């Protein structure tokens, strides 16, 4: 539990800072910050799984850091808010892009980790 808490203590502020940085850099109705942290967290978690990370690393980096970095609740809230404001195309795009990009990032992260580990051990998987 302590490892999860430690990872979360890092992931939560990173999520906040990344969201604020995206909002400052890109003035958009579309929730770029949330999409960015969700896709990034999915890629990291995929890489951890693809690399065969041990249970300690999965606890701190996977559950703790990635769990605090990514946010399904904000994704849901922002999608509903967009729909309530009449920005239906943005709401649909948020769902499609958020889900597809996050799944793709997890698969790519896992594949990249496996490729990297295969190359590091003298061959490709």
Coordinates of N, CA and C in Angstrom, one line a residue:
X1 N 0.8 -1.2 0.0 CA 0.0 0.0 0.0 C 0.9 1.3 0.0
X2 N 2.0 1.2 0.7 CA 2.9 2.3 0.8 C 3.4 2.7 -0.6
X3 N 3.8 1.6 -1.4 CA 4.3 1.9 -2.7 C 3.3 2.5 -3.6
X4 N 2.0 2.1 -3.5 CA 1.0 2.7 -4.3 C 0.8 4.2 -3.9
X5 N 0.8 4.5 -2.6 CA 0.7 5.8 -2.1 C 1.9 6.7 -2.6
X6 N 3.1 6.2 -2.6 CA 4.3 6.9 -3.1 C 4.2 7.2 -4.5
X7 N 3.7 6.3 -5.3 CA 3.6 6.5 -6.8 C 2.5 7.5 -7.0
X8 N 1.4 7.5 -6.3 CA 0.3 8.4 -6.4 C 0.7 9.8 -6.0
X9 N 1.6 9.9 -5.0 CA 2.1 11.3 -4.6 C 2.9 12.0 -5.7
X10 N 3.4 11.2 -6.6 CA 4.1 11.8 -7.8 C 3.2 12.0 -8.9
X11 N 2.4 11.0 -9.2 CA 1.5 11.0 -10.4 C 0.4 12.1 -10.3
X12 N -0.2 12.3 -9.2 CA -1.2 13.3 -9.1 C -0.7 14.7 -9.4
X13 N 0.4 15.2 -8.8 CA 0.9 16.5 -9.2 C 1.3 16.6 -10.7
X14 N 1.9 15.5 -11.2 CA 2.3 15.5 -12.6 C 1.1 15.7 -13.5
X15 N 0.0 15.0 -13.1 CA -1.3 15.1 -13.9 C -1.7 16.6 -13.9
X16 N -1.7 17.2 -12.7 CA -2.2 18.6 -12.6 C -1.3 19.5 -13.4
X17 N 0.0 19.4 -13.3 CA 0.9 20.2 -14.0 C 0.8 20.0 -15.5
X18 N 0.7 18.8 -15.9 CA 0.5 18.5 -17.4 C -0.8 19.1 -17.9
X19 N -1.8 19.0 -17.2 CA -3.1 19.6 -17.6 C -3.0 21.1 -17.7
X20 N -2.4 21.7 -16.7 CA -2.3 23.2 -16.7 C -1.4 23.6 -17.9
X21 N -0.3 22.9 -18.1 CA 0.6 23.2 -19.2 C -0.1 23.2 -20.5
X22 N -0.9 22.1 -20.8 CA -1.7 22.0 -22.0 C -2.7 23.1 -22.2
X23 N -3.3 23.5 -21.1 CA -4.3 24.5 -21.1 C -3.7 25.9 -21.4
X24 N -2.5 26.1 -20.9 CA -1.8 27.4 -21.2 C -1.3 27.4 -22.6
X25 N -0.8 26.3 -23.1 CA -0.2 26.3 -24.4 C -1.3 26.3 -25.5
X26 N -2.4 25.6 -25.3 CA -3.4 25.4 -26.4 C -4.7 25.8 -25.9
X27 N -5.2 26.9 -26.4 CA -6.6 27.4 -26.0 C -7.6 26.6 -26.8
X28 N -8.2 25.6 -26.2 CA -9.1 24.8 -26.9 C -10.3 24.3 -26.0
X29 N -11.5 24.1 -26.6 CA -12.6 23.6 -25.9 C -12.3 22.1 -25.7
X30 N -11.6 21.4 -26.5 CA -11.3 20.0 -26.4 C -10.3 19.8 -25.2
X31 N -10.6 18.8 -24.4 CA -9.8 18.6 -23.2 C -8.4 17.9 -23.5
X32 N -7.5 18.7 -24.1 CA -6.2 18.1 -24.5 C -5.4 17.6 -23.3
X33 N -5.5 18.3 -22.2 CA -4.7 17.9 -21.0 C -5.1 16.5 -20.5
X34 N -6.4 16.2 -20.4 CA -6.9 14.9 -20.0 C -6.5 13.8 -21.0
X35 N -6.7 14.1 -22.2 CA -6.3 13.1 -23.3 C -4.8 12.8 -23.2
X36 N -4.0 13.8 -23.0 CA -2.6 13.7 -22.9 C -2.1 12.8 -21.8
X37 N -2.7 13.1 -20.5 CA -2.3 12.3 -19.4 C -2.8 10.8 -19.5
X38 N -4.0 10.7 -20.0 CA -4.6 9.3 -20.2 C -3.8 8.5 -21.2
X39 N -3.4 9.1 -22.3 CA -2.6 8.4 -23.3 C -1.2 8.1 -22.8
X40 N -0.6 9.0 -22.1 CA 0.7 8.9 -21.6 C 0.7 7.8 -20.5
X41 N -0.2 7.8 -19.6 CA -0.3 6.8 -18.5 C -0.5 5.4 -19.1
X42 N -1.4 5.3 -20.2 CA -1.6 4.1 -20.8 C -0.3 3.5 -21.4
X43 N 0.4 4.4 -22.1 CA 1.7 3.9 -22.7 C 2.7 3.4 -21.6
X44 N 2.8 4.2 -20.5 CA 3.7 3.8 -19.5 C 3.3 2.4 -18.9
X45 N 2.0 2.3 -18.6 CA 1.5 1.0 -18.0 C 1.7 -0.1 -19.0
X46 N 1.4 0.1 -20.3 CA 1.7 -0.9 -21.3 C 3.1 -1.3 -21.3
X47 N 4.0 -0.3 -21.2 CA 5.5 -0.6 -21.3 C 5.9 -1.4 -20.0
X48 N 5.3 -1.1 -18.9 CA 5.6 -1.9 -17.7 C 5.2 -3.3 -17.8
X49 N 4.0 -3.5 -18.3 CA 3.5 -4.9 -18.5 C 4.3 -5.6 -19.6
X50 N 4.6 -4.9 -20.7 CA 5.4 -5.5 -21.8 C 6.8 -5.9 -21.3
X51 N 7.3 -5.1 -20.4 CA 8.7 -5.4 -19.9 C 8.7 -6.5 -18.8
X52 N 7.5 -6.9 -18.4 CA 7.4 -7.9 -17.3 C 7.8 -7.4 -16.0
X53 N 7.5 -6.1 -15.7 CA 7.8 -5.5 -14.4 C 7.4 -6.3 -13.2
X54 N 8.2 -6.3 -12.2 CA 7.9 -7.1 -11.0 C 6.7 -6.4 -10.2
X55 N 6.2 -7.1 -9.2 CA 5.0 -6.6 -8.5 C 5.3 -5.3 -7.8
X56 N 6.5 -5.1 -7.3 CA 6.8 -3.9 -6.6 C 6.8 -2.7 -7.6
X57 N 7.4 -2.9 -8.7 CA 7.4 -1.8 -9.7 C 6.0 -1.5 -10.2
X58 N 5.2 -2.6 -10.4 CA 3.8 -2.4 -10.9 C 3.0 -1.7 -9.8
X59 N 3.3 -1.9 -8.5 CA 2.6 -1.2 -7.5 C 2.9 0.3 -7.5
X60 N 4.2 0.6 -7.5 CA 4.5 2.0 -7.4 C 4.3 2.8 -8.7
X61 N 4.8 2.2 -9.8 CA 4.7 2.9 -11.1 C 3.3 2.7 -11.8
X62 N 2.9 1.4 -11.8 CA 1.6 1.1 -12.5 C 0.4 1.6 -11.7
X63 N 0.2 1.0 -10.6 CA -1.0 1.4 -9.8 C -0.9 2.8 -9.2
X64 N 0.2 3.1 -8.6 CA 0.4 4.4 -7.9 C 0.5 5.6 -8.9
X65 N 1.6 5.6 -9.6 CA 1.9 6.7 -10.5 C 0.9 6.8 -11.7
X66 N 0.7 5.7 -12.4 CA -0.2 5.7 -13.6 C -1.7 5.9 -13.1
X67 N -2.0 5.3 -12.0 CA -3.4 5.4 -11.5 C -3.7 6.9 -11.1
X68 N -2.7 7.6 -10.6 CA -2.9 9.0 -10.2 C -2.8 9.9 -11.4
X69 N -1.9 9.5 -12.3 CA -1.7 10.3 -13.5 C -3.0 10.3 -14.4
X70 N -3.5 9.2 -14.7 CA -4.7 9.1 -15.6 C -6.0 9.3 -14.8
X71 N -7.0 9.7 -15.5 CA -8.2 10.1 -14.9 C -9.5 9.7 -15.7
X72 N -10.2 8.7 -15.3 CA -11.4 8.4 -16.0 C -12.5 9.3 -15.5
X73 N -12.5 9.7 -14.3 CA -13.6 10.6 -13.8 C -13.6 12.0 -14.5
X74 N -12.4 12.5 -14.7 CA -12.3 13.8 -15.4 C -12.7 13.6 -16.9
X75 N -12.3 12.5 -17.5 CA -12.7 12.2 -18.8 C -14.2 12.2 -19.0
X76 N -14.9 11.5 -18.0 CA -16.3 11.4 -18.1 C -17.0 12.8 -17.9
X77 N -16.5 13.5 -16.9 CA -17.0 14.9 -16.6 C -16.8 15.8 -17.8
X78 N -15.7 15.8 -18.4 CA -15.4 16.7 -19.5 C -16.3 16.3 -20.7
X79 N -16.5 15.0 -20.9 CA -17.4 14.6 -22.0 C -18.8 15.1 -21.8
X80 N -19.3 14.9 -20.6 CA -20.7 15.4 -20.3 C -20.8 16.9 -20.4
X81 N -19.8 17.6 -19.9 CA -19.7 19.1 -20.0 C -19.8 19.5 -21.4
X82 N -19.0 18.9 -22.3 CA -19.0 19.3 -23.7 C -20.4 19.0 -24.3
X83 N -21.0 17.9 -24.0 CA -22.3 17.7 -24.5 C -23.4 18.7 -24.0
X84 N -23.3 19.0 -22.7 CA -24.2 20.0 -22.1 C -24.1 21.3 -22.7
X85 N -22.8 21.7 -23.1 CA -22.6 23.0 -23.8 C -22.9 23.0 -25.2
X86 N -23.4 21.8 -25.8 CA -23.8 21.8 -27.2 C -22.6 21.4 -28.1
X87 N -21.4 21.2 -27.5 CA -20.3 20.8 -28.3 C -20.2 19.3 -28.6
X88 N -21.3 18.8 -29.3 CA -21.5 17.4 -29.4 C -20.3 16.7 -30.2
X89 N -19.8 17.4 -31.2 CA -18.7 16.8 -32.0 C -17.5 16.7 -31.1
X90 N -17.2 17.6 -30.3 CA -16.1 17.6 -29.3 C -16.3 16.4 -28.3
X91 N -17.5 16.3 -27.8 CA -17.8 15.2 -26.9 C -17.6 13.8 -27.5
X92 N -18.1 13.7 -28.7 CA -17.9 12.4 -29.4 C -16.4 12.2 -29.7
X93 N -15.7 13.2 -30.2 CA -14.3 13.1 -30.4 C -13.5 12.8 -29.2
X94 N -13.9 13.3 -28.1 CA -13.2 13.1 -26.8 C -13.3 11.6 -26.5
X95 N -14.5 11.0 -26.6 CA -14.7 9.6 -26.3 C -13.9 8.7 -27.3
X96 N -14.0 9.0 -28.6 CA -13.4 8.2 -29.6 C -11.8 8.3 -29.5
X97 N -11.4 9.5 -29.5 CA -9.9 9.8 -29.4 C -9.3 9.2 -28.1
X98 N -10.0 9.6 -27.0 CA -9.5 9.2 -25.7 C -9.4 7.7 -25.5
X99 N -10.4 6.9 -25.9 CA -10.4 5.5 -25.8 C -9.5 4.8 -26.8
X100 N -9.6 5.2 -28.1 CA -8.8 4.6 -29.1 C -7.3 4.9 -28.9
X101 N -7.0 6.1 -28.6 CA -5.6 6.5 -28.4 C -5.0 5.9 -27.1
X102 N -5.8 5.8 -26.1 CA -5.3 5.2 -24.9 C -5.0 3.7 -25.1
X103 N -5.9 3.0 -25.7 CA -5.7 1.6 -26.0 C -4.5 1.4 -26.9
X104 N -4.4 2.2 -28.0 CA -3.3 2.1 -28.9 C -2.0 2.3 -28.1
X105 N -2.0 3.3 -27.2 CA -0.7 3.6 -26.5 C -0.3 2.5 -25.6
X106 N -1.3 1.8 -25.0 CA -1.0 0.7 -24.1 C -0.4 -0.5 -24.9
X107 N -1.0 -0.7 -26.1 CA -0.4 -1.8 -27.0 C 1.0 -1.4 -27.5
X108 N 1.1 -0.2 -27.9 CA 2.4 0.3 -28.4 C 3.5 0.3 -27.3
X109 N 3.1 0.7 -26.1 CA 4.0 0.7 -25.0 C 4.5 -0.7 -24.7
X110 N 3.6 -1.7 -24.7 CA 3.9 -3.1 -24.4 C 4.8 -3.6 -25.5
X111 N 4.5 -3.3 -26.8 CA 5.3 -3.8 -27.9 C 6.7 -3.2 -27.9
X112 N 6.7 -1.9 -27.6 CA 8.0 -1.2 -27.6 C 8.9 -1.8 -26.5
X113 N 8.4 -2.1 -25.3 CA 9.1 -2.6 -24.2 C 9.6 -4.0 -24.6
X114 N 8.8 -4.8 -25.2 CA 9.2 -6.2 -25.6 C 10.3 -6.1 -26.7
X115 N 10.1 -5.2 -27.7 CA 11.1 -5.0 -28.7 C 12.5 -4.6 -28.1
X116 N 12.4 -3.6 -27.2 CA 13.6 -3.1 -26.6 C 14.3 -4.2 -25.8
X117 N 13.5 -4.9 -25.0 CA 14.1 -6.0 -24.2 C 14.7 -7.1 -25.1
X118 N 14.0 -7.4 -26.2 CA 14.5 -8.4 -27.2 C 15.8 -7.9 -27.8
X119 N 15.9 -6.7 -28.2 CA 17.1 -6.1 -28.7 C 18.2 -6.1 -27.7
X120 N 17.9 -5.7 -26.5 CA 18.9 -5.6 -25.4 C 19.5 -7.0 -25.1
X121 N 18.7 -8.1 -25.3 CA 19.2 -9.4 -25.0 C 19.7 -10.1 -26.3
X122 N 20.1 -9.4 -27.3 CA 20.7 -10.0 -28.4 C 19.8 -10.5 -29.5
X123 N 18.6 -10.2 -29.5 CA 17.7 -10.6 -30.6 C 16.3 -10.0 -30.5
X124 N 15.5 -10.2 -31.5 CA 14.2 -9.6 -31.5 C 13.2 -10.7 -31.1
X125 N 12.2 -10.4 -30.4 CA 11.2 -11.4 -30.0 C 10.4 -12.0 -31.2

